[in-house]
PDB file of C-alpha atoms in Angstrom:
ATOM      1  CA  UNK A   1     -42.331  53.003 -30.022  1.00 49.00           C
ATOM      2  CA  UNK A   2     -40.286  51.185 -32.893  1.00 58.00           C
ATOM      3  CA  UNK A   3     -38.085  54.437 -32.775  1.00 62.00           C
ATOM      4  CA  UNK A   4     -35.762  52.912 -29.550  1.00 58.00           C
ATOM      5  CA  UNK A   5     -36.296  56.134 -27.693  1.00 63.00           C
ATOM      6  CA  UNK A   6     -39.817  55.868 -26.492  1.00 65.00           C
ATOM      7  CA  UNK A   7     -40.928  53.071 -23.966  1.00 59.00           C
ATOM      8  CA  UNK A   8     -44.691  52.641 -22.883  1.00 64.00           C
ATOM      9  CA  UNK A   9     -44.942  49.418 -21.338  1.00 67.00           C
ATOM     10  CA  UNK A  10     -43.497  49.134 -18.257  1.00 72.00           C
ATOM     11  CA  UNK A  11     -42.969  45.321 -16.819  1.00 73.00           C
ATOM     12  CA  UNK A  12     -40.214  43.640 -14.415  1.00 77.00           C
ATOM     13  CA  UNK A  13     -38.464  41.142 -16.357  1.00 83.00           C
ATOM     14  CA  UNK A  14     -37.054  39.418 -13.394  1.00 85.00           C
ATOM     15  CA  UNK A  15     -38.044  39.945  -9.526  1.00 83.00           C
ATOM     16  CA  UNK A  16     -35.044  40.120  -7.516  1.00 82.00           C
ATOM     17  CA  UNK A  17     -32.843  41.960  -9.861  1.00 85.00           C
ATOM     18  CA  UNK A  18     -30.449  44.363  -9.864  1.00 84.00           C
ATOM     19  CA  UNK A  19     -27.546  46.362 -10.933  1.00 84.00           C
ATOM     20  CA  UNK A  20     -28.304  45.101 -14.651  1.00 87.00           C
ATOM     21  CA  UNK A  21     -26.469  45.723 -17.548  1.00 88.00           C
ATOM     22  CA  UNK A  22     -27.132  44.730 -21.221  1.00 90.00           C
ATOM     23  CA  UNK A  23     -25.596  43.734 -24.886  1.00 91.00           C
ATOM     24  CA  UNK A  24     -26.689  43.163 -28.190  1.00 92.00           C
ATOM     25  CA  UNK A  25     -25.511  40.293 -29.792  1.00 94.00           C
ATOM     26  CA  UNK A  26     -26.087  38.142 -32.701  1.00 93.00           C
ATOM     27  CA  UNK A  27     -29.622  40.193 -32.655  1.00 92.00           C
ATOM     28  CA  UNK A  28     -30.264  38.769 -28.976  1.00 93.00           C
ATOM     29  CA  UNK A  29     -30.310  41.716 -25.824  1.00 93.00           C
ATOM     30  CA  UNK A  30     -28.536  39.722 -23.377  1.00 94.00           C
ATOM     31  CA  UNK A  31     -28.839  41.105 -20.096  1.00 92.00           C
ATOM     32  CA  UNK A  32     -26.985  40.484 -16.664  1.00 92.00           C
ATOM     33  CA  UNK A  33     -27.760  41.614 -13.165  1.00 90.00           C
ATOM     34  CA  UNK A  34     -27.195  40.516  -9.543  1.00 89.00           C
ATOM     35  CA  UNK A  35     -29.924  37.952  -8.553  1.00 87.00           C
ATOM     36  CA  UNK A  36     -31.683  38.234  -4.888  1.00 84.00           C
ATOM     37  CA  UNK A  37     -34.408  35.585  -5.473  1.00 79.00           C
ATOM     38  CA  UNK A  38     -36.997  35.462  -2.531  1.00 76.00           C
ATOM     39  CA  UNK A  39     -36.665  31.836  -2.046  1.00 75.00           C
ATOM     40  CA  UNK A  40     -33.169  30.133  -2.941  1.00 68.00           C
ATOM     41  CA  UNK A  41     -30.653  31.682  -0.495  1.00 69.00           C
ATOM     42  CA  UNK A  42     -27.698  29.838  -2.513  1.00 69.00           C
ATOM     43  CA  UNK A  43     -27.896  31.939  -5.220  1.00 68.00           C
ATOM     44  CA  UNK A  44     -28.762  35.039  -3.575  1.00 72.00           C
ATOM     45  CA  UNK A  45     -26.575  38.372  -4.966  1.00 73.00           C
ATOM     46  CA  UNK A  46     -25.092  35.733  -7.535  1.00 86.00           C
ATOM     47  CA  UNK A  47     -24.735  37.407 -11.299  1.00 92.00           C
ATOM     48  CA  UNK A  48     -27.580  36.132 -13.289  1.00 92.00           C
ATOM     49  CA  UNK A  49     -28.151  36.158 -17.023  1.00 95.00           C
ATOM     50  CA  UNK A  50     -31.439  36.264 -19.121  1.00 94.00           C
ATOM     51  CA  UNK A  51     -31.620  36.999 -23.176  1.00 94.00           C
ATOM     52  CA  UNK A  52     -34.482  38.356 -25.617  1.00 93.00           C
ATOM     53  CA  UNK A  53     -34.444  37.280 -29.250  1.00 94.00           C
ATOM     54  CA  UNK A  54     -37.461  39.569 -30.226  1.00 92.00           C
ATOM     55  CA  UNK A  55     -36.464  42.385 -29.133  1.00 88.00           C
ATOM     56  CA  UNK A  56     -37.664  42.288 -25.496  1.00 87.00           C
ATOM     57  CA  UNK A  57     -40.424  41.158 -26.298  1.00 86.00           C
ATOM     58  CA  UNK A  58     -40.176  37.420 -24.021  1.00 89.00           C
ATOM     59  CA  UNK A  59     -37.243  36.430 -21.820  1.00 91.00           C
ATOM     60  CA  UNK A  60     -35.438  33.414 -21.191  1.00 94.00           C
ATOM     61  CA  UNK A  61     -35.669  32.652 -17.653  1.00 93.00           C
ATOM     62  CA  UNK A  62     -32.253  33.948 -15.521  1.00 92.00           C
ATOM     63  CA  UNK A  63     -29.619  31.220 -15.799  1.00 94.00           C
ATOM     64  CA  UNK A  64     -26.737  31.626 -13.198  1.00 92.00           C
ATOM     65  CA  UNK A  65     -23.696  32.676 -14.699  1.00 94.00           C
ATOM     66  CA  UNK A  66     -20.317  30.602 -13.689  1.00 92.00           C
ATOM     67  CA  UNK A  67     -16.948  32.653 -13.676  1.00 90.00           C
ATOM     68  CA  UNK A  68     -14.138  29.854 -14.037  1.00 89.00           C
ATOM     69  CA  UNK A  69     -10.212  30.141 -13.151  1.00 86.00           C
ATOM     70  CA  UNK A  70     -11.040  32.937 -10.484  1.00 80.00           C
ATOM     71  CA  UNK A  71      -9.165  33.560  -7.451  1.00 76.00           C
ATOM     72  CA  UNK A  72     -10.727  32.690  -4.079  1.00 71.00           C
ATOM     73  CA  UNK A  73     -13.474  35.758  -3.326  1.00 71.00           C
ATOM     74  CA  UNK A  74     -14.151  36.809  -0.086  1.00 60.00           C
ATOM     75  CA  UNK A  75     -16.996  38.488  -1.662  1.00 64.00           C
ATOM     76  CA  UNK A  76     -19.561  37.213  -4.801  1.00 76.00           C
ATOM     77  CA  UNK A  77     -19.110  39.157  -7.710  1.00 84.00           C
ATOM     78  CA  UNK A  78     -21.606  42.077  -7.768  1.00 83.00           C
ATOM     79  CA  UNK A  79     -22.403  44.987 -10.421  1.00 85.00           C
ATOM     80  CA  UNK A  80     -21.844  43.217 -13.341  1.00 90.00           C
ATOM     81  CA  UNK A  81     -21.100  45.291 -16.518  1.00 89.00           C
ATOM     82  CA  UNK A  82     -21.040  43.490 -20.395  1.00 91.00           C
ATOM     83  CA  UNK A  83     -19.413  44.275 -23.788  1.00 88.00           C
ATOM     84  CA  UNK A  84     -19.397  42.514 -26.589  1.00 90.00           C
ATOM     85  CA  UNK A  85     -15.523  42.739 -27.864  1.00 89.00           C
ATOM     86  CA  UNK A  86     -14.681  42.868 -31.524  1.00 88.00           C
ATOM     87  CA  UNK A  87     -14.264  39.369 -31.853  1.00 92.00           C
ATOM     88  CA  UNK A  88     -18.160  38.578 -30.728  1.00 94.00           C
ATOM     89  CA  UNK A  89     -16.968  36.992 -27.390  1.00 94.00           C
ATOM     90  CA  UNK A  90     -18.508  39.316 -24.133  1.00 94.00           C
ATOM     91  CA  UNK A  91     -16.569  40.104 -21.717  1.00 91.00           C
ATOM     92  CA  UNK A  92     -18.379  40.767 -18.368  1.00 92.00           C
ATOM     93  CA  UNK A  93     -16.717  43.299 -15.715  1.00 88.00           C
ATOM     94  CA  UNK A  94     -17.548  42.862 -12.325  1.00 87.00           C
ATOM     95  CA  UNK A  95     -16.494  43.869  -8.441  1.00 83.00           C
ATOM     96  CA  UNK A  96     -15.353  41.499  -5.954  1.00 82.00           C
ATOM     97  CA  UNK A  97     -12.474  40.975  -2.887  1.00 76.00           C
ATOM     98  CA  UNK A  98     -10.088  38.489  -2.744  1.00 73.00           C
ATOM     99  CA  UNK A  99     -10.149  37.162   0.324  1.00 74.00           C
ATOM    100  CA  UNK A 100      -7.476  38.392   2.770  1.00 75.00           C
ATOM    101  CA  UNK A 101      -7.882  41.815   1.216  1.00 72.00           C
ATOM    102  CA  UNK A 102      -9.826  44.696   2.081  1.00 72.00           C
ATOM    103  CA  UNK A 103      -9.888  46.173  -0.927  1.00 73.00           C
ATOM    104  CA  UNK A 104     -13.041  45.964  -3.706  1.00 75.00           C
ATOM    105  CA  UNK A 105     -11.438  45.776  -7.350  1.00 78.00           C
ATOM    106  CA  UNK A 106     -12.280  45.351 -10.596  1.00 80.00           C
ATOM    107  CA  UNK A 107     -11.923  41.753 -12.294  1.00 84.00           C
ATOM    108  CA  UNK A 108     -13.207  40.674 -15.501  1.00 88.00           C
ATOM    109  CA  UNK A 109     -13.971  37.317 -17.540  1.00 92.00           C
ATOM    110  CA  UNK A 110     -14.629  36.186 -21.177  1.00 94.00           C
ATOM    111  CA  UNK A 111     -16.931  34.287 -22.787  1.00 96.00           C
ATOM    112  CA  UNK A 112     -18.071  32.543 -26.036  1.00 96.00           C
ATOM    113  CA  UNK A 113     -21.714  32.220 -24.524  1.00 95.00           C
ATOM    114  CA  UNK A 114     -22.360  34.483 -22.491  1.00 95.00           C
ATOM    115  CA  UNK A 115     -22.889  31.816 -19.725  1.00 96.00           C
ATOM    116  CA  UNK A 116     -19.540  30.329 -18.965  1.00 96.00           C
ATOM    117  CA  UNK A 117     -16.863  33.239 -18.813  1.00 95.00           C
ATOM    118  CA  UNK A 118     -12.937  32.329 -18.524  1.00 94.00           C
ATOM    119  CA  UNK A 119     -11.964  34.607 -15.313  1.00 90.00           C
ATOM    120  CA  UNK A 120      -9.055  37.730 -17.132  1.00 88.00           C
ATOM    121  CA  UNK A 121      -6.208  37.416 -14.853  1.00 80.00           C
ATOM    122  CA  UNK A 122      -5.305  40.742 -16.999  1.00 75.00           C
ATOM    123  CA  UNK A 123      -8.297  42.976 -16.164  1.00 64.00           C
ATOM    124  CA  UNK A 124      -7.316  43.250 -12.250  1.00 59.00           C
ATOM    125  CA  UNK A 125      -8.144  47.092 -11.262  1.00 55.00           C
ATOM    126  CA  UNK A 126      -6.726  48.362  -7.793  1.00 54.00           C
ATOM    127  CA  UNK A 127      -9.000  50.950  -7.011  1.00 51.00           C
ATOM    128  CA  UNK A 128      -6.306  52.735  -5.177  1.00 53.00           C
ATOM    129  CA  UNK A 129      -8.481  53.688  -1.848  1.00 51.00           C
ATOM    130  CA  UNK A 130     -11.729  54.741  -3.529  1.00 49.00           C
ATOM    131  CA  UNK A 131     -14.687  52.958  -1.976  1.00 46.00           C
ATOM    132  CA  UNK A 132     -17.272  51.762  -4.287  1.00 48.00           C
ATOM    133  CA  UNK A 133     -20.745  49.979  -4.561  1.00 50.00           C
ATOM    134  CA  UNK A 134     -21.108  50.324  -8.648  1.00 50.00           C
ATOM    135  CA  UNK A 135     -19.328  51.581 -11.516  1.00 55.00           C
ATOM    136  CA  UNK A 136     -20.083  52.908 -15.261  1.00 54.00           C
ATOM    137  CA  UNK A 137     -17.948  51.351 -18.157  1.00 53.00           C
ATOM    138  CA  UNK A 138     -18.223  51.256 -21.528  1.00 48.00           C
ATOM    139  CA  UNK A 139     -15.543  50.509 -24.694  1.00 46.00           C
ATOM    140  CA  UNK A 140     -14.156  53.725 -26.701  1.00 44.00           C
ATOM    141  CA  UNK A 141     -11.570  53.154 -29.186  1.00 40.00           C
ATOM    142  CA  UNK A 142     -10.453  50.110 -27.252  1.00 41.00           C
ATOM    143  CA  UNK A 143      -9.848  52.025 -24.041  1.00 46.00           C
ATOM    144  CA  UNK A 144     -11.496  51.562 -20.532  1.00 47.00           C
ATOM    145  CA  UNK A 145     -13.465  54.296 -19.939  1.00 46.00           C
ATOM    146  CA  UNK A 146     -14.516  54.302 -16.556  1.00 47.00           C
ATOM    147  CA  UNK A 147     -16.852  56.336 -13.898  1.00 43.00           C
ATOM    148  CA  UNK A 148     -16.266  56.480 -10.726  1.00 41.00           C
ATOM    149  CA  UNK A 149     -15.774  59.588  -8.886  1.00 38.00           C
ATOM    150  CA  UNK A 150     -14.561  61.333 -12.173  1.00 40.00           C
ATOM    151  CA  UNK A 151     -14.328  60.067 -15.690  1.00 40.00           C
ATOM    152  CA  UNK A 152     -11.038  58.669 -16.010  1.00 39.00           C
ATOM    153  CA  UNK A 153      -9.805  57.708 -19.015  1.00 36.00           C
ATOM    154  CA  UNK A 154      -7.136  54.488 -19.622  1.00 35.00           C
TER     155      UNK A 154
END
């Protein structure tokens, strides 16, 4: 319904997709997930973007999203998570290891379009032991807010 609270139709935007997360921007949903196409085993598990200008009502197809300036992974990026900062730029949280580590932490990149994101060498989270597969975040008062086991407030 044109209330935002009510959906009827049901549809999969993108086969293959998971762990999404979504932004508004510049009036355009922009949403990101991880990608496991059934045919192209390059890009498979690779963070994925695709954007709605009419308010979901067609898609862009998903365009592969390139994370520049990061240190060597072990492991692709996986559960992305967007927000849109003050200054309009998204920056898109993710998990990943560096490799020669065990340990799964949380990085981050910037962008201008949402496409091509500038890797944060600032927004390195040791997760100190926990084990995780996902996360929650979202932006209060310019303050991580994260969920993991507990909320946890930075």
């Amino acid at each position: 319904t044109g209330d935002g609270t009510t959906f009827n139709d049901k549809a999969i935007l993108v086969k293959g997709a998971a762990t999404p997360s979504a932004v508004l921007k510049n009036n355009e949903i922009i949403a990101y997930f991880n990608y496991y196409p059934d045919r192209d085993r390059r890009i498979f598990g690779s963070i994925h973007q695709i954007k709605s200008a009419d308010n979901g009502q067609t898609w862009s197809k998903p365009v592969l999203v390139m994370i520049f300036n990061a240190p060597h992974l072990s492991l692709m990026p996986f559960s992305p998570k967007a927000v849109v900062l003050p200054n309009n730029k998204i920056k898109l949280f993710f998990l990943a290891r560096k490799k020669d580590e065990d340990q799964i932490k949380l990085f981050a990149a910037v962008s201008d379009d949402g496409i091509k994101f500038a890797f944060d060498p600032s927004t390195s989270l040791d997760l100190e032991g926990q084990s995780l597969t996902s996360f929650a975040l979202t932006i209060l008062n310019h303050k991580m807010l994260r969920n993991f086991k507990d909320m946890i407030l930075y």
